[in-house]
Amino acid sequence: MNNMEKIPKERLPKHVGIIMDGNGRWAKKRGLPRALGHREGSNRVVDIVEYSYELGIEHLSLYAFSTENWKRPATEIEKLMELLSFSIKKHLERLKTNGVRIRILGDLEPFPRKLKKEIEFALLETEQNDRMFLNIGLNYGGQDECVRAAKKLVALAKDGKITLNDVTKEKFEECLYTNGQPPLDLLIRPSGELRVSNFMLYQLAYAEFWFSDILWPDFTKEVYASALKDFIKRNRRYGGL
Ligand code: FPP
């Protein structure tokens, strides 16, 4: 580990979100197929997950596949699914023994049965862990998440379990995929795009943003460390003075 060791855990963000972007451009720059960009990107996922729990970050949310990514060519979607399946199988044991609990943000329903089973197995295998929550956004959209939360509340009201006055910020948060987890402290987006692309719209209310031109496959632990060091310098006021 580098000089991050000197930073006390209390000063680190409790919850980091990352929009992993730029795999395609990374591959194009090298004259490689896009799938190889995703493959290299998945290697960075391993590095960043590992570094996060080593540092003591308690919640890490990664945007792997959005509700809008279904618009991509079927062959690319297929490759991404294969990569996901491969990565789960390859790294599950290590995640398990290192105290990582996997959680999915998103609706797995439209995914192939085999992949769904593999993911459900990984969730079950890690459900007792409590060192770090690893949230993986799959078929995830922030707007979709809020609409689902609203539907859950209406269903509870219809069943007579809640009334209008029970609909509070806390109750709404319980209906999000991140139920029980703190809001985002830091949102990282590499690849030069300056937008949030429907990622954790509710949870990012007071997040600090960190943008960089670096493409995700080049997002090393050192780049991550520099984002974390920048975060530590930010003056967070949450609307106060
Ligand atoms: C964005 O790059 C990246 C994705 C849509 C997929 C992210 C997936 C991975 C990093 C690999 C698998 C994930 C896990 C959790 C093991 P892009 O294709 O939009 O790049 P571009 O904007 O340069 O075309």
Short mmCIF file of C-alpha atoms and ligand atoms in Angstrom, two decimals:
data_model
loop_
_atom_site.label_atom_id
_atom_site.label_comp_id
_atom_site.label_asym_id
_atom_site.label_seq_id
_atom_site.Cartn_x
_atom_site.Cartn_y
_atom_site.Cartn_z
CA MET A 1 0.00 0.00 0.00
CA ASN A 2 1.23 3.57 -0.62
CA ASN A 3 0.94 6.69 1.54
CA MET A 4 -2.84 6.20 1.83
CA GLU A 5 -1.92 4.24 4.94
CA LYS A 6 -1.43 7.53 6.73
CA ILE A 7 -5.02 8.63 6.18
CA PRO A 8 -7.23 7.64 9.10
CA LYS A 9 -10.20 5.53 8.12
CA GLU A 10 -12.66 8.09 9.56
CA ARG A 11 -11.62 10.62 6.92
CA LEU A 12 -12.16 8.28 4.00
CA PRO A 13 -15.51 8.24 2.23
CA LYS A 14 -17.84 5.64 3.73
CA HIS A 15 -19.51 5.09 0.38
CA VAL A 16 -17.83 5.43 -3.01
CA GLY A 17 -19.69 5.12 -6.29
CA ILE A 18 -17.95 4.59 -9.62
CA ILE A 19 -19.31 4.95 -13.14
CA MET A 20 -16.87 2.68 -14.93
CA ASP A 21 -16.69 4.31 -18.34
CA GLY A 22 -14.36 4.30 -21.32
CA ASN A 23 -13.76 0.60 -21.96
CA GLY A 24 -14.81 0.92 -25.60
CA ARG A 25 -12.63 3.97 -26.28
CA TRP A 26 -9.67 2.29 -24.58
CA ALA A 27 -10.01 -0.68 -26.97
CA LYS A 28 -10.58 1.53 -30.04
CA LYS A 29 -7.42 3.51 -29.33
CA ARG A 30 -5.50 0.25 -29.52
CA GLY A 31 -7.34 -1.14 -32.55
CA LEU A 32 -8.84 -3.89 -30.37
CA PRO A 33 -12.41 -5.19 -30.19
CA ARG A 34 -14.59 -3.47 -27.55
CA ALA A 35 -14.87 -6.77 -25.66
CA LEU A 36 -11.16 -6.56 -24.84
CA GLY A 37 -11.75 -3.11 -23.35
CA HIS A 38 -14.39 -4.61 -21.08
CA ARG A 39 -12.04 -7.45 -20.18
CA GLU A 40 -9.30 -5.02 -19.19
CA GLY A 41 -11.94 -3.00 -17.34
CA SER A 42 -12.89 -6.06 -15.32
CA ASN A 43 -9.26 -6.38 -14.20
CA ARG A 44 -9.48 -2.85 -12.79
CA VAL A 45 -12.68 -3.85 -10.97
CA VAL A 46 -10.65 -6.50 -9.14
CA ASP A 47 -7.88 -4.00 -8.25
CA ILE A 48 -10.27 -1.31 -7.04
CA VAL A 49 -12.47 -3.67 -5.01
CA GLU A 50 -9.41 -5.11 -3.30
CA TYR A 51 -7.89 -1.71 -2.60
CA SER A 52 -11.21 -0.45 -1.21
CA TYR A 53 -11.52 -3.12 1.46
CA GLU A 54 -7.83 -2.91 2.29
CA LEU A 55 -8.26 0.81 2.98
CA GLY A 56 -11.42 0.27 5.03
CA ILE A 57 -14.01 1.73 2.68
CA GLU A 58 -17.28 0.19 3.83
CA HIS A 59 -19.49 0.59 0.76
CA LEU A 60 -18.46 0.52 -2.89
CA SER A 61 -21.04 0.85 -5.68
CA LEU A 62 -20.03 0.04 -9.25
CA TYR A 63 -22.14 0.77 -12.31
CA ALA A 64 -21.69 -2.30 -14.52
CA PHE A 65 -24.84 -2.33 -16.69
CA SER A 66 -27.53 0.31 -16.90
CA THR A 67 -31.22 0.06 -17.78
CA GLU A 68 -30.21 1.89 -20.99
CA ASN A 69 -27.33 -0.49 -21.91
CA TRP A 70 -29.84 -2.93 -23.47
CA LYS A 71 -29.70 -0.59 -26.50
CA ARG A 72 -26.21 -1.93 -27.30
CA PRO A 73 -25.65 -4.62 -29.94
CA ALA A 74 -26.68 -8.10 -28.73
CA THR A 75 -23.12 -9.41 -29.23
CA GLU A 76 -21.69 -6.79 -26.87
CA ILE A 77 -24.36 -7.49 -24.26
CA GLU A 78 -23.58 -11.19 -24.53
CA LYS A 79 -19.84 -10.54 -24.04
CA LEU A 80 -20.55 -8.41 -20.97
CA MET A 81 -22.71 -11.18 -19.47
CA GLU A 82 -19.97 -13.74 -20.14
CA LEU A 83 -17.44 -11.50 -18.47
CA LEU A 84 -19.66 -11.04 -15.46
CA SER A 85 -20.23 -14.76 -15.12
CA PHE A 86 -16.51 -15.46 -15.49
CA SER A 87 -15.56 -12.75 -12.95
CA ILE A 88 -18.04 -14.00 -10.35
CA LYS A 89 -16.76 -17.57 -10.62
CA LYS A 90 -13.11 -16.52 -10.59
CA HIS A 91 -13.26 -14.11 -7.64
CA LEU A 92 -16.10 -15.30 -5.42
CA GLU A 93 -13.90 -17.30 -3.05
CA ARG A 94 -11.53 -14.38 -2.53
CA LEU A 95 -14.37 -11.94 -1.94
CA LYS A 96 -15.90 -14.37 0.50
CA THR A 97 -12.75 -14.87 2.55
CA ASN A 98 -12.03 -11.15 2.59
CA GLY A 99 -15.35 -10.23 4.17
CA VAL A 100 -17.01 -8.67 1.11
CA ARG A 101 -20.79 -8.82 0.89
CA ILE A 102 -22.17 -8.58 -2.63
CA ARG A 103 -25.41 -6.75 -3.29
CA ILE A 104 -27.09 -6.13 -6.64
CA LEU A 105 -28.59 -2.76 -7.47
CA GLY A 106 -31.09 -3.36 -10.23
CA ASP A 107 -33.58 -5.89 -11.52
CA LEU A 108 -32.02 -9.23 -12.48
CA GLU A 109 -35.24 -10.50 -14.04
CA PRO A 110 -34.26 -10.03 -17.73
CA PHE A 111 -30.84 -11.72 -17.35
CA PRO A 112 -30.16 -15.26 -18.59
CA ARG A 113 -31.20 -17.95 -16.07
CA LYS A 114 -27.69 -19.33 -15.66
CA LEU A 115 -26.19 -15.92 -14.86
CA LYS A 116 -29.05 -15.15 -12.45
CA LYS A 117 -28.35 -18.41 -10.61
CA GLU A 118 -24.62 -17.62 -10.40
CA ILE A 119 -25.36 -14.15 -9.04
CA GLU A 120 -27.89 -15.46 -6.52
CA PHE A 121 -25.31 -18.02 -5.37
CA ALA A 122 -22.73 -15.24 -4.88
CA LEU A 123 -25.24 -13.20 -2.86
CA LEU A 124 -25.99 -16.17 -0.63
CA GLU A 125 -22.34 -17.10 -0.20
CA THR A 126 -21.40 -13.61 0.97
CA GLU A 127 -24.49 -12.60 2.94
CA GLN A 128 -22.81 -13.10 6.32
CA ASN A 129 -19.90 -10.79 5.46
CA ASP A 130 -19.69 -7.30 6.90
CA ARG A 131 -16.28 -5.81 6.07
CA MET A 132 -17.40 -4.14 2.85
CA PHE A 133 -20.61 -4.01 0.84
CA LEU A 134 -19.89 -4.36 -2.87
CA ASN A 135 -22.94 -3.06 -4.75
CA ILE A 136 -22.99 -3.96 -8.43
CA GLY A 137 -25.38 -1.97 -10.61
CA LEU A 138 -26.91 -4.42 -13.10
CA ASN A 139 -29.88 -3.39 -15.21
CA TYR A 140 -29.81 -0.41 -12.87
CA GLY A 141 -31.20 3.09 -13.34
CA GLY A 142 -31.65 5.73 -10.66
CA GLN A 143 -35.01 6.84 -12.02
CA ASP A 144 -36.20 3.24 -12.22
CA GLU A 145 -35.08 2.71 -8.60
CA CYS A 146 -37.14 5.71 -7.41
CA VAL A 147 -40.22 4.60 -9.35
CA ARG A 148 -39.92 1.12 -7.83
CA ALA A 149 -39.63 2.66 -4.36
CA ALA A 150 -42.79 4.69 -4.99
CA LYS A 151 -44.59 1.52 -6.12
CA LYS A 152 -43.48 -0.34 -2.98
CA LEU A 153 -44.90 2.45 -0.84
CA VAL A 154 -48.21 2.41 -2.71
CA ALA A 155 -48.39 -1.38 -2.29
CA LEU A 156 -47.74 -1.03 1.47
CA ALA A 157 -50.46 1.62 1.69
CA LYS A 158 -52.91 -0.54 -0.28
CA ASP A 159 -52.25 -3.41 2.12
CA GLY A 160 -52.99 -1.07 5.01
CA LYS A 161 -49.44 -1.38 6.35
CA ILE A 162 -48.67 2.35 6.12
CA THR A 163 -50.60 5.61 5.92
CA LEU A 164 -49.72 8.91 4.24
CA ASN A 165 -47.89 10.18 7.32
CA ASP A 166 -45.61 7.14 7.33
CA VAL A 167 -44.13 8.23 3.98
CA THR A 168 -40.95 9.86 5.21
CA LYS A 169 -37.44 10.21 3.83
CA GLU A 170 -36.40 7.22 5.96
CA LYS A 171 -39.29 5.07 4.71
CA PHE A 172 -38.50 5.99 1.10
CA GLU A 173 -34.83 5.06 1.65
CA GLU A 174 -35.88 1.67 2.99
CA CYS A 175 -37.50 1.00 -0.38
CA LEU A 176 -34.32 1.68 -2.38
CA TYR A 177 -31.87 -1.06 -3.39
CA THR A 178 -29.38 0.48 -0.93
CA ASN A 179 -31.67 -0.03 2.09
CA GLY A 180 -29.61 0.30 5.26
CA GLN A 181 -26.55 1.76 3.52
CA PRO A 182 -25.27 5.34 3.86
CA PRO A 183 -25.59 7.85 0.99
CA LEU A 184 -22.78 8.31 -1.51
CA ASP A 185 -19.88 10.44 -0.25
CA LEU A 186 -17.84 10.33 -3.43
CA LEU A 187 -18.88 9.75 -7.03
CA ILE A 188 -16.07 8.97 -9.44
CA ARG A 189 -16.47 9.11 -13.19
CA PRO A 190 -13.49 8.51 -15.46
CA SER A 191 -13.37 8.85 -19.27
CA GLY A 192 -13.97 12.58 -19.58
CA GLU A 193 -17.79 12.59 -19.48
CA LEU A 194 -19.24 15.16 -17.09
CA ARG A 195 -22.59 13.59 -16.28
CA VAL A 196 -24.18 11.14 -13.83
CA SER A 197 -26.02 8.98 -16.39
CA ASN A 198 -28.89 7.91 -14.13
CA PHE A 199 -26.58 6.46 -11.44
CA MET A 200 -27.73 6.57 -7.80
CA LEU A 201 -29.71 9.78 -8.31
CA TYR A 202 -31.17 9.72 -4.81
CA GLN A 203 -28.05 8.58 -2.97
CA LEU A 204 -25.76 11.19 -4.56
CA ALA A 205 -27.61 14.20 -3.09
CA TYR A 206 -24.54 15.42 -1.17
CA ALA A 207 -21.82 13.41 -2.90
CA GLU A 208 -18.55 15.00 -3.93
CA PHE A 209 -17.85 14.49 -7.64
CA TRP A 210 -14.49 13.47 -9.05
CA PHE A 211 -14.09 13.45 -12.82
CA SER A 212 -11.05 12.47 -14.87
CA ASP A 213 -10.13 11.92 -18.52
CA ILE A 214 -8.54 8.58 -17.67
CA LEU A 215 -10.36 5.66 -19.29
CA TRP A 216 -11.62 2.95 -16.91
CA PRO A 217 -9.11 0.26 -18.04
CA ASP A 218 -6.33 2.71 -17.05
CA PHE A 219 -7.91 3.45 -13.66
CA THR A 220 -5.21 2.03 -11.41
CA LYS A 221 -5.02 1.97 -7.61
CA GLU A 222 -2.80 5.07 -7.86
CA VAL A 223 -5.50 6.99 -9.74
CA TYR A 224 -8.05 5.84 -7.15
CA ALA A 225 -5.73 6.98 -4.35
CA SER A 226 -5.51 10.44 -5.92
CA ALA A 227 -9.33 10.68 -6.06
CA LEU A 228 -9.52 9.71 -2.40
CA LYS A 229 -6.85 12.23 -1.45
CA ASP A 230 -8.79 14.97 -3.28
CA PHE A 231 -11.95 13.94 -1.45
CA ILE A 232 -10.25 14.36 1.91
CA LYS A 233 -9.47 18.00 1.05
CA ARG A 234 -13.09 18.87 0.20
CA ASN A 235 -15.07 21.10 2.54
CA ARG A 236 -18.47 19.44 2.87
CA ARG A 237 -21.17 21.70 4.25
CA TYR A 238 -24.43 19.84 3.48
CA GLY A 239 -26.21 23.12 2.91
CA GLY A 240 -24.85 24.70 6.11
CA LEU A 241 -22.09 27.28 6.49
C1 FPP B 1 -18.60 1.50 -19.96
O1 FPP B 1 -17.68 1.57 -21.01
C2 FPP B 1 -18.55 0.21 -19.33
C3 FPP B 1 -19.58 -0.69 -19.30
C4 FPP B 1 -20.90 -0.44 -19.92
C5 FPP B 1 -19.43 -1.98 -18.65
C6 FPP B 1 -18.67 -2.00 -17.36
C7 FPP B 1 -18.25 -3.40 -17.14
C8 FPP B 1 -17.04 -3.79 -16.70
C9 FPP B 1 -15.99 -2.86 -16.28
C10 FPP B 1 -16.67 -5.23 -16.64
C11 FPP B 1 -17.46 -6.18 -15.83
C12 FPP B 1 -17.91 -5.73 -14.50
C13 FPP B 1 -17.80 -6.43 -13.34
C14 FPP B 1 -18.51 -5.92 -12.13
C15 FPP B 1 -16.97 -7.64 -13.20
P1 FPP B 1 -18.23 1.88 -22.49
O2 FPP B 1 -18.40 0.59 -23.18
O3 FPP B 1 -19.44 2.73 -22.40
O4 FPP B 1 -17.01 2.69 -23.07
P2 FPP B 1 -17.07 3.81 -24.19
O5 FPP B 1 -17.92 4.93 -23.65
O6 FPP B 1 -15.63 4.20 -24.34
O7 FPP B 1 -17.63 3.17 -25.42
#
